[in-house]
Each structure stands twice: as structure tokens, then as C-alpha cells.
Amino acid sequence: MNLYSTSLPKETVWYFIRKRIGFFLVLSGFIIIAAGSSRLTGFSLIDAFQAIPRVVSWMFSNLIPDKRAFERLPRILEKLWDTILMSVMSSVTAAVFAFGFALLGSVTTKPNNFFAVFSRATASINRNIPVAAWAMIFLLTFGQSSFTGFLALFFASFGFLTRAFIETIDETSISSVEALRAVGAGYSQQVMQAVMPSAMPQMISWVLYMIEVNIRSATLVGLLTGSGIGFMFSIYYKSLQYKSASMVILTIVVVVLLIEYISNSVRRRIL
Amino acid sequence: MPQLHVKNLTKYYKDVLALSDVSFAVEKGDFVGIIGPSGSGKTTLVRCINRLITATGGEICLNNDKNILEMNRSEIRKARTGIGMIFQHYNLVDRLTVIENVLHGRLGYKNTVSGVFGHYTEGEKRKALEVLGLLGLDEHVYRRCDQLSGGQKQRVGIARALVQEPEIILCDEPISSLDPGSSKKIMDYLRKIQSELGITILVNLHQVDVARTYAKRILGFNNGKLVYDGPSELLTTERIQEIYGKEAHELILN
Ligand SMILES: Nc1ncnc2c1ncn2[C@@H]1O[C@H](COP(=O)(O)OP(=O)(O)O)[C@@H](O)[C@H]1O
Ligand SMILES: [Mg+2]
């Protein structure tokens, strides 16, 4: 049979025409929404593009670190180290609690429905409060301190990780847990012998991701709570020492990239 | 005295009736094939026997022991040690090695702490090796299960059931994910386990011809009801039609 001479069935032709029409509808929908919202907010893409050269030249004259900024580097790095430690600590502590809650909340390991609903509700409330709001909440009770920053990061991470761990457990261990149940294994045996080995690599990967996120948010949280690298930034910024402030930003960027690189290589090894 | 006694077993999922007043008895060492169209209640039945699913009503007794439906948590754990289970998707911990997975079969006998830390006795390890030899897996003892083929994984699943030293093994479509070659091998192993070790085999099967070849006795389900209970030689075309309804036509043609 010659593949090229037979004509396509009508419904096949129509199927592809319909798909193409659908694509154009979605595309024009996007354009309309973008145009509409830019009118509403007074934001113009063209103005924004025209402003780029000005922004760049301002950045070059004001944000290239000078000698003074370099002299401050040791102190900046010290604060940065504090921030990294705080991010790692808040992520890891949150992970421990999140694992407990995830065991209660996942379909695979929930002891009963009451705990499951309780765990999922707690996680989802936590997750939907932004880290800045957490910082504000704890500022009222603990004042400006690194403990406030730690708590803010901890609670935001806890909600996110609980949710991520619940999904990981259900995705990776539901079948092996069932097998262990059939064998007569008890709850803690199921958790240690089936859930842990199956879910651990993915959970570690989530914690690494959380550390990355937390280093970024630690900057913002530090601004509010007067601690860590964010605090350094706000001091320089408020005293109009933009070159030192940009030094802070540069070190943050380098650290975030470094952490991302490290966690990617760890991931490659364990997954 | 029959080894397994099922009386008036009923299972509702909310208002879906999955098993309707099912009664039968199985003698020790029987090879029983369970057939029926999909959705007829086969999976529900085998999972009710080790109470992975809690039946709504009825009676399931092993060796005239207490009704499995009425057992408390520790009683059911103990009962499960004597019941092996083999799954369609093997249900192994893929990231652990073959022998670790096989030793999981011992967990029901162990105290919490040694089970949690995977601390097995020398005797248990020897038993695991012996069983792996029996299933032709000597070369793969220390391999991670995610490196095995489907047929090999299912043999690991069988090994895990065997180290339990069970008196009965339940199989839920053990060959539905396997190619014909591996399927035959798995079914042959099950037959060997039944004939040489005297372990009762209850196996859900999708394929009527396989059920007829291996099982001495067939249970046929339709819509949650036990509609055939008899020797496989008496499973005539008409009987198959009764079990499968409209689907029967295709089955018989194949
Ligand atoms: N977890 C469940 N919740 C609700 N209905 C279910 C569930 N599991 C099975 N069923 C229903 O029970 C009936 C029997 O299912 P099943 O035992 O899986 O049959 P089979 O294994 O023969 O295909 C089907 O109608 C199915 O839809
Ligand atoms: Mg089934």
C-alpha cells in the first residue's frame, strides 16, 4: 500500500484542525490577558525595555563593589555563614518534624483518618503562610533576633516539607508497605524497613531544595528580624552604601549557586 | 477437616457489593484457581483472607482457629505469618537487595526492635539463602531489586512468601505483568511449591487456560457471587459462559 496516495480520513483531518484552533485560542487568550493587565496596572513593556539601558548604567556606576566593600568582605562572609547555618538548621529540624507528620498524613502510613486530616490541615495552613508573615508573627513575641528568623524559616519549611514528604511516601512505598503488612510486620517495622529505604533519597532531595530556598528567604527574613546577611544588606542599603550592599548580593548569589551545585551532585548520587 | 473455611463472606465498599455471601472450604495442599471477569471480586476475596481488606460480614477460619474477622491487632499479625502473599506488581522494596527483601518475610515473627533494625538470626539468613537457591536466584542474592527483570522480581516475591514458612499462599494475578515465558516459569514454581512443600495455593488468574492447566479446583466469580466451585476438568464451555457472561465469547476463541 502506498502511504502517500491514500487520503486521510475526514475525522483525522478535523482532529488536527481542531487542535490547531484550540492552540490559537489559548495563545490569543494569553495575549489579551497580558495586554489587559498591563493597561490596568499602567505597566508598559515598551517603557520597561526602554528603561533597561538606564538601569544598567546606574548599576555599573553604583553597584560595582569598591575597595571599601572588599574590606568589609570578611564581616559579610561571617554573617553569610550564620545565614547558611540557620538555613540548614531550620531545614533539617523542619524535616524531622515533617517526617513525623507525613507518616500521620500519608495514605500509606496513616494510623487513622483523624490523624491524617489533622496532619494535612496543619501542613496546609503552615504552607500557605508566607515566610515574611511568619517572621512578622514571631517578631511580636521574640523581637529582633536570630531565633525569630529561625522560627520563621522553620515553620514555612515544615509546612512545605510535610506536604512533599506525604507525596513522596505515597508515591514510593505504598506497595511495599502493603507487602510487609501482609507478612505480619508491625507499624514501626513497616516504616523502617519499607518507607525509609524507599522514600529516603527523594526526601533528602527535598531537604536540599529546602536549604536552597531558605538561604534565599533568609536574606528577606534577616531584613525583618535584624539578623544574618539580610541585616547587613539593610544597614548598607539604608546608609546609602550601595557598593557594599551589592557586595552582599553578590556573595549571596555565589553561595546560592554553590549550594545548588552541591545539592545537584548529591542528588545525582542518591537518586 | 478443611484448612481454610470461608462462610457467608460479604464485602461492601460503601454501597458497592464486591462479595456476596461467599462460602467455600479448601483442603490442605490444594491448588485453587480463582477466575472471573474483572471487577468480579477476586482481589477483594484474597485480600479479605489475610485482612488487608476488612470484610463486612461472614467468617474466615484457618485450621478451625478464631474467625479472622474478629481477631485483634496482635492476633491478626500472628495469623498473617502463616499466610504468604504474592502480588501482581511484586511489591518489593526496590532499593533494597534481594536477600533483604526475602528476609522481610520473617518480620512477622520478630520483636519490634530487631525487626525495625533488620536484625535477623543466622538460621533466618540460612533459610533465606536456601529458598533463593530453590527459586534459582543464587546469583542475584546481593543485587538491588530495581536491577532485576519482572520474572526475577516475582521469584523474589515468592521467596519472601516462602521464608515465612506459610501453610497457605495467596496470589493476586501473579503473572499478569509478565511475558509468557516468565509466566510459565512462575506458575511452574507455584506448582512445585504446592506439590513438594505441600503448601496450599490460592491464585487469582486472568487467564482461564492457565487456571485450567495448573489448578485442580476452580472457583468462578461473577459480580461478587461464587458461581462455580468444582474440579477444573468439569469447567465446560457452558460453565465458562456462566462465569464470564458476554466476555466468554472472546475467551473461548483465544
Ligand atoms: N477500594 C475500593 N473502593 C471501592 N470499590 C472497590 C474498591 N476495590 C474494589 N472495588 C469494587 O469492588 C468490586 C470488586 O473488585 P475487585 O475485587 O478488585 O475485582 P477483581 O479483582 O475481580 O477485578 C468492583 O466493582 C470494584 O469496582
Ligand atoms: Mg483484581
XYZ file of C-alpha atoms and ligand atoms in Angstrom:
553
model
C 0.000 0.000 0.000
C 1.261 3.455 -0.819
C 1.210 5.566 2.297
C 1.191 8.827 0.400
C -1.573 8.312 -2.113
C -4.440 7.361 0.215
C -6.206 10.398 1.569
C -6.589 10.830 5.323
C -9.952 10.024 6.899
C -12.055 13.140 7.423
C -12.140 12.780 11.194
C -8.338 12.695 11.363
C -8.152 15.901 9.326
C -10.727 17.551 11.579
C -8.967 16.311 14.698
C -5.803 18.192 13.780
C -7.660 21.313 12.678
C -9.497 21.376 15.985
C -6.235 21.009 17.890
C -4.710 23.914 15.986
C -7.724 26.141 16.609
C -7.517 25.294 20.305
C -3.863 26.264 20.362
C -4.550 29.657 18.757
C -7.416 30.305 21.159
C -5.181 29.696 24.148
C -2.422 31.817 22.660
C -4.716 34.767 21.928
C -6.193 34.397 25.390
C -2.730 34.894 26.874
C -2.042 37.933 24.730
C -5.355 39.516 25.667
C -4.782 38.927 29.360
C -1.243 40.318 29.176
C -2.335 43.388 27.266
C -5.341 43.956 29.513
C -3.385 43.654 32.722
C -0.644 45.954 31.502
C -3.282 48.609 30.745
C -4.847 48.158 34.148
C -1.591 48.418 36.035
C -0.085 51.091 33.827
C 2.835 48.834 33.108
C 4.174 49.097 29.604
C 6.529 46.545 28.193
C 7.964 49.103 25.800
C 8.713 51.608 28.583
C 10.273 48.792 30.582
C 12.562 47.857 27.715
C 13.491 51.482 27.120
C 14.462 51.800 30.755
C 16.937 48.924 30.575
C 19.944 50.979 29.412
C 19.390 53.495 32.199
C 19.122 50.734 34.800
C 22.266 49.067 33.518
C 24.311 52.254 33.569
C 23.070 53.073 37.065
C 24.011 49.600 38.178
C 27.502 49.936 36.727
C 28.203 53.243 38.397
C 26.696 52.364 41.769
C 26.759 48.621 42.280
C 30.289 47.529 41.354
C 31.885 46.804 44.728
C 34.695 49.239 45.554
C 37.717 48.882 47.795
C 35.719 49.603 50.885
C 33.243 46.910 50.037
C 36.100 44.421 49.704
C 37.458 45.415 53.074
C 34.095 44.553 54.508
C 34.084 41.143 52.872
C 35.261 39.153 55.942
C 32.450 40.564 58.027
C 29.939 39.926 55.264
C 31.141 36.352 54.893
C 30.828 35.825 58.626
C 27.182 36.894 58.519
C 26.655 34.839 55.412
C 27.959 31.786 57.236
C 25.475 32.453 60.054
C 22.731 32.621 57.459
C 23.789 29.361 55.826
C 23.859 27.625 59.197
C 20.443 28.978 60.035
C 19.007 27.768 56.736
C 20.493 24.322 57.115
C 19.392 24.049 60.716
C 15.861 25.237 60.105
C 15.509 22.920 57.098
C 16.830 19.867 58.912
C 14.823 20.479 62.088
C 11.725 21.069 59.997
C 12.442 17.846 58.093
C 12.455 15.786 61.285
C 9.073 17.136 62.347
C 7.733 16.967 58.820
C 8.628 13.288 58.587
C 6.600 12.554 61.696
C 3.635 14.494 60.372
C 3.990 12.923 56.924
C 3.723 9.454 58.465
C 0.466 10.549 60.102
C -0.802 12.187 56.922
C 0.088 9.821 54.108
C -2.442 7.309 52.849
C 0.173 4.570 53.167
C 1.071 5.029 56.820
C -1.759 6.959 58.487
C -2.699 5.355 61.802
C -6.273 6.595 61.355
C -8.256 9.217 59.490
C -8.341 11.683 62.348
C -4.550 11.992 62.432
C -4.401 12.110 58.651
C -6.779 15.066 58.422
C -5.084 16.794 61.352
C -1.635 16.425 59.790
C -2.707 17.536 56.338
C -4.591 20.543 57.692
C -1.649 21.644 59.835
C 0.717 21.330 56.900
C -1.514 23.191 54.536
C -2.100 26.106 56.931
C 1.637 26.358 57.536
C 2.461 26.164 53.878
C 0.088 28.917 52.906
C 1.506 31.487 55.299
C 4.437 33.201 53.568
C 7.755 33.214 55.330
C 7.641 37.004 55.722
C 4.342 36.695 57.584
C 5.868 34.099 59.908
C 8.714 36.497 60.580
C 6.232 39.256 61.486
C 4.315 36.921 63.787
C 7.418 35.900 65.733
C 8.781 39.440 65.770
C 5.885 40.360 68.025
C 6.746 37.685 70.570
C 10.508 37.242 70.323
C 11.645 40.631 68.986
C 14.507 41.121 66.564
C 16.755 38.102 66.981
C 18.146 35.219 65.026
C 15.801 32.908 66.917
C 12.885 34.767 65.340
C 14.472 34.185 61.946
C 14.994 30.532 62.702
C 11.358 30.072 63.754
C 10.064 31.812 60.651
C 12.124 29.598 58.357
C 11.288 26.538 60.415
C 7.523 26.952 60.168
C 7.489 27.795 56.491
C 9.728 24.788 55.741
C 7.759 22.477 57.968
C 4.536 23.012 56.032
C 6.188 22.615 52.675
C 8.214 19.532 53.630
C 5.262 17.766 55.252
C 3.346 18.069 52.035
C 6.335 16.963 49.928
C 7.072 14.001 52.205
C 3.447 12.847 52.181
C 3.533 12.716 48.410
C 6.922 11.000 48.401
C 5.798 8.310 50.814
C 2.607 7.593 48.918
C 4.445 7.530 45.630
C 7.332 5.306 46.627
C 6.233 2.958 49.362
C 2.550 2.126 49.173
C 3.084 -1.279 47.579
C 5.972 -2.467 49.727
C 4.220 -1.351 52.897
C 1.253 -3.442 51.836
C 3.540 -6.441 51.377
C 5.036 -6.011 54.835
C 1.593 -5.682 56.343
C 0.653 -8.968 54.661
C 3.711 -10.632 56.177
C 2.617 -9.622 59.677
C 5.114 -6.805 60.225
C 4.217 -4.152 62.789
C 3.868 -0.423 62.149
C 7.389 0.639 63.097
C 8.831 -2.238 61.117
C 6.857 -1.150 58.074
C 8.165 2.383 58.470
C 11.818 1.439 58.962
C 12.007 -1.449 56.511
C 9.798 -0.206 53.672
C 9.085 3.525 53.934
C 12.587 4.653 54.911
C 14.576 2.838 52.234
C 12.053 3.679 49.518
C 11.402 7.314 50.356
C 14.715 8.460 51.841
C 16.541 9.547 48.667
C 13.635 11.644 47.468
C 13.149 13.124 50.924
C 16.815 14.094 51.133
C 16.440 15.721 47.769
C 13.527 17.773 49.115
C 15.562 18.856 52.137
C 18.388 20.014 49.875
C 15.891 22.015 47.873
C 14.527 23.469 51.098
C 18.021 24.583 52.125
C 18.408 26.420 48.812
C 15.053 28.100 49.237
C 15.818 29.011 52.832
C 19.110 30.672 52.013
C 17.230 32.891 49.622
C 14.451 33.595 52.109
C 16.939 34.016 54.956
C 18.009 37.197 53.267
C 14.500 38.559 53.364
C 13.831 37.199 56.836
C 17.093 38.750 58.038
C 15.896 42.125 56.806
C 12.856 41.854 59.015
C 14.361 40.163 62.032
C 17.620 42.099 62.119
C 19.836 39.072 61.778
C 22.218 37.411 59.345
C 23.058 38.592 55.889
C 19.751 40.345 55.364
C 20.565 42.660 58.239
C 23.958 43.541 56.723
C 22.229 44.360 53.497
C 19.703 46.626 55.133
C 22.401 48.509 57.075
C 24.420 49.259 53.947
C 21.348 49.995 51.916
C 19.828 52.398 54.418
C 23.119 54.257 54.795
C 23.267 54.595 51.004
C 26.425 52.485 50.695
C 25.157 50.725 47.583
C 28.525 49.304 46.640
C 28.788 47.387 49.884
C 25.135 46.363 49.634
C 25.782 44.964 46.185
C 28.774 43.092 47.577
C 26.315 41.390 49.911
C 24.072 40.478 46.982
C 26.995 39.085 45.013
C 28.074 36.819 47.848
C 24.522 35.575 48.235
C 24.322 34.759 44.540
C 27.616 32.873 44.696
C 26.508 30.887 47.739
C 23.121 30.030 46.253
C 24.793 28.796 43.071
C 27.299 26.813 45.098
C 24.609 25.171 47.210
C 22.626 24.376 44.106
C 25.686 22.754 42.580
C 26.397 20.711 45.698
C 22.834 19.541 46.080
C 22.617 18.615 42.421
C 25.660 16.414 42.695
C 24.369 14.810 45.889
C 21.063 14.204 44.129
C 22.736 12.558 41.182
C 24.480 10.185 43.524
C 21.496 9.138 45.633
C 18.575 9.088 43.217
C -11.269 -31.096 58.240
C -10.664 -28.333 55.738
C -7.715 -25.991 56.263
C -9.463 -22.823 55.163
C -13.103 -22.205 55.801
C -14.941 -19.241 54.284
C -18.571 -18.845 55.313
C -21.134 -16.285 54.115
C -18.391 -13.786 53.352
C -19.742 -10.383 52.306
C -17.920 -7.203 51.438
C -19.410 -3.799 50.720
C -17.323 -0.838 49.577
C -19.681 1.915 50.721
C -22.699 0.715 48.726
C -20.861 -1.364 46.113
C -21.355 -5.051 46.801
C -17.996 -6.690 45.975
C -18.549 -10.085 47.610
C -21.991 -11.520 48.120
C -22.459 -14.363 50.599
C -19.438 -16.392 49.509
C -18.878 -19.802 51.109
C -16.281 -22.468 50.321
C -13.668 -24.638 52.006
C -10.143 -25.534 50.939
C -8.249 -28.703 51.903
C -4.610 -28.555 52.888
C -2.308 -28.798 49.868
C -4.949 -27.831 47.300
C -4.130 -25.753 44.238
C -7.132 -23.493 43.745
C -7.576 -21.173 40.773
C -9.902 -18.194 41.145
C -11.307 -16.834 37.895
C -13.918 -14.317 36.849
C -14.286 -11.140 34.824
C -12.540 -8.042 36.085
C -14.462 -6.421 38.917
C -16.000 -9.731 39.977
C -14.375 -9.661 43.418
C -11.274 -11.880 43.068
C -8.827 -9.385 44.549
C -11.267 -8.491 47.302
C -11.624 -12.150 48.234
C -7.912 -12.941 48.624
C -7.267 -9.709 50.486
C -10.081 -10.441 52.899
C -8.413 -13.738 53.793
C -5.342 -12.039 55.327
C -7.426 -8.993 56.220
C -5.601 -6.461 54.102
C -9.243 -5.655 53.418
C -11.736 -5.920 56.242
C -14.783 -7.865 55.155
C -18.215 -6.546 56.068
C -19.556 -9.827 57.389
C -19.089 -13.589 57.460
C -16.449 -15.950 58.711
C -12.928 -16.897 57.659
C -11.206 -19.597 59.665
C -7.780 -21.160 59.219
C -7.389 -24.585 60.875
C -10.637 -24.091 62.759
C -8.963 -21.211 64.579
C -10.626 -17.949 65.580
C -12.575 -16.098 62.879
C -10.071 -13.799 61.146
C -12.708 -11.052 61.024
C -12.838 -10.981 64.805
C -9.125 -11.015 65.566
C -7.445 -8.132 67.339
C -4.301 -6.438 66.122
C -1.746 -8.847 67.530
C -3.802 -11.926 66.679
C -4.072 -10.852 63.054
C -0.328 -10.207 62.901
C 0.286 -13.710 64.136
C -2.208 -15.208 61.693
C -0.579 -13.372 58.796
C 2.772 -15.044 59.434
C 1.212 -18.293 58.275
C -0.260 -16.746 55.118
C 2.085 -15.787 52.280
C 1.025 -13.299 49.619
C 2.236 -12.733 46.083
C 1.308 -9.592 44.198
C 0.862 -8.644 40.567
C 3.395 -5.830 40.910
C 5.717 -7.844 43.214
C 5.552 -5.127 45.928
C 9.263 -5.320 46.742
C 11.343 -2.552 48.282
C 13.155 -1.826 45.034
C 16.091 -0.055 46.602
C 16.965 -2.955 48.883
C 18.799 -6.103 47.831
C 17.227 -9.434 47.031
C 18.145 -11.028 50.341
C 16.934 -8.035 52.351
C 13.579 -8.293 50.620
C 13.404 -12.028 51.202
C 14.181 -11.608 54.899
C 11.239 -9.216 55.173
C 9.189 -12.404 55.158
C 10.465 -13.028 58.693
C 9.307 -9.686 60.124
C 6.038 -11.075 61.421
C 7.940 -13.412 63.736
C 10.323 -10.809 65.129
C 10.099 -8.447 68.034
C 9.761 -4.774 67.210
C 13.368 -3.727 67.774
C 15.143 -6.446 65.816
C 12.581 -6.084 63.024
C 12.996 -2.325 62.876
C 16.779 -2.634 62.549
C 16.657 -5.621 60.243
C 18.471 -7.860 62.680
C 17.998 -11.462 61.544
C 19.285 -14.679 63.090
C 21.788 -16.925 61.371
C 19.066 -19.514 60.927
C 16.824 -16.992 59.181
C 19.614 -15.986 56.830
C 20.358 -19.609 56.051
C 16.675 -20.196 55.337
C 16.613 -17.182 53.005
C 19.617 -18.488 51.044
C 18.075 -21.922 50.827
C 14.821 -20.542 49.455
C 16.664 -18.340 46.964
C 18.516 -21.439 45.760
C 15.232 -23.254 45.341
C 13.995 -20.440 43.076
C 17.199 -20.265 41.025
C 18.227 -16.869 42.361
C 21.632 -17.821 43.817
C 23.435 -15.422 41.503
C 21.323 -12.434 42.453
C 21.366 -12.624 46.246
C 23.112 -9.271 46.766
C 21.703 -7.396 43.810
C 19.368 -4.484 44.250
C 15.843 -5.394 43.205
C 15.494 -2.474 40.799
C 18.078 -4.205 38.609
C 16.007 -7.363 38.180
C 13.631 -8.395 35.407
C 9.923 -8.805 36.123
C 10.176 -12.581 36.305
C 13.112 -12.386 38.710
C 11.263 -9.860 40.871
C 8.289 -12.181 41.112
C 10.583 -15.018 42.170
C 11.920 -12.754 44.923
C 8.280 -12.149 45.900
C 7.744 -15.914 46.084
C 10.934 -16.327 48.110
C 9.713 -13.704 50.569
C 6.487 -15.668 50.991
C 8.372 -18.960 51.411
C 10.683 -17.806 54.231
C 7.517 -17.144 56.186
C 7.133 -20.944 56.182
C 3.459 -20.412 55.438
C 0.813 -23.081 55.217
C -1.059 -21.208 52.523
C -0.013 -18.752 49.814
C -2.413 -16.228 48.271
C -1.559 -14.911 44.810
C -3.283 -11.932 43.218
C -2.722 -12.159 39.476
C 0.934 -13.169 39.871
C 1.605 -13.367 36.140
C -0.451 -10.505 34.734
C 2.616 -8.260 34.323
C 4.870 -10.943 32.858
C 5.680 -12.244 29.395
C 4.504 -15.787 28.518
C 7.909 -17.370 29.204
C 8.289 -15.891 32.673
C 4.615 -16.591 33.367
C 5.066 -20.265 32.745
C 8.147 -20.349 34.937
C 6.311 -18.652 37.824
C 3.316 -20.979 37.517
C 5.660 -23.987 37.474
C 7.301 -22.768 40.669
C 3.905 -22.369 42.304
C 3.018 -25.916 41.293
C 6.311 -27.180 42.690
C 5.693 -25.368 45.977
C 2.277 -26.984 46.225
C 3.343 -30.498 45.265
C 6.712 -30.679 47.013
C 6.207 -28.495 50.075
C 2.529 -29.241 50.497
C 1.649 -25.549 50.768
C -1.896 -24.635 49.778
C -2.041 -22.255 46.813
C -4.919 -19.867 46.115
C -4.336 -17.977 42.920
C -6.338 -15.306 41.114
C -5.892 -15.608 37.395
C -6.951 -13.625 34.432
C -6.312 -16.483 32.024
C -8.817 -19.346 32.099
C -6.500 -21.727 30.253
C -3.694 -21.186 32.769
C -6.121 -21.761 35.625
C -7.303 -24.977 34.000
C -3.748 -26.204 33.425
C -2.452 -25.657 36.939
C -5.379 -25.689 39.332
C -7.080 -28.857 40.455
C -10.020 -26.854 41.595
C -11.596 -23.706 40.231
C -13.643 -21.016 41.945
C -15.530 -18.906 39.418
C -16.825 -15.470 40.387
C -19.288 -13.223 38.691
C -20.381 -9.924 40.151
C -19.284 -10.845 43.661
C -21.039 -14.221 43.652
C -19.366 -17.618 43.664
C -20.952 -19.159 40.564
C -18.650 -22.123 40.030
C -16.900 -24.331 42.573
C -15.564 -27.593 41.236
C -12.725 -29.514 39.624
C -11.091 -27.915 36.633
C -11.990 -30.866 34.367
C -15.653 -30.037 34.756
C -15.167 -26.440 33.710
C -17.006 -26.730 30.428
C -17.618 -24.045 27.839
C -21.096 -23.504 29.257
C -19.692 -23.058 32.728
C -17.173 -20.547 31.453
C -20.050 -18.731 29.801
C -21.862 -18.573 33.121
C -18.816 -17.114 34.825
C -17.810 -14.615 32.192
C -21.128 -13.679 30.626
C -20.644 -11.738 27.422
C -16.835 -11.726 27.698
C -16.813 -15.525 27.450
C -17.006 -15.487 23.685
C -13.616 -13.824 23.309
C -12.058 -16.056 25.954
C -13.124 -19.245 24.251
C -11.944 -18.065 20.849
C -8.461 -17.460 22.231
N -11.107 0.290 47.290
C -12.288 0.163 46.651
N -13.243 1.088 46.819
C -14.433 0.971 46.196
N -14.765 -0.045 45.377
C -13.858 -1.013 45.161
C -12.569 -0.952 45.787
N -11.864 -2.044 45.384
C -12.682 -2.747 44.568
N -13.870 -2.137 44.413
C -15.000 -2.622 43.630
O -15.317 -3.919 44.082
C -15.598 -4.780 43.005
C -14.668 -5.971 43.006
O -13.350 -5.531 42.731
P -12.091 -6.491 42.730
O -12.111 -7.325 43.946
O -10.897 -5.661 42.506
O -12.365 -7.425 41.474
P -11.359 -8.229 40.558
O -10.092 -8.425 41.328
O -12.072 -9.486 40.272
O -11.132 -7.434 39.333
C -15.514 -3.934 41.749
O -16.811 -3.487 41.433
C -14.656 -2.771 42.182
O -15.004 -1.617 41.443
Mg -8.071 -7.885 40.710
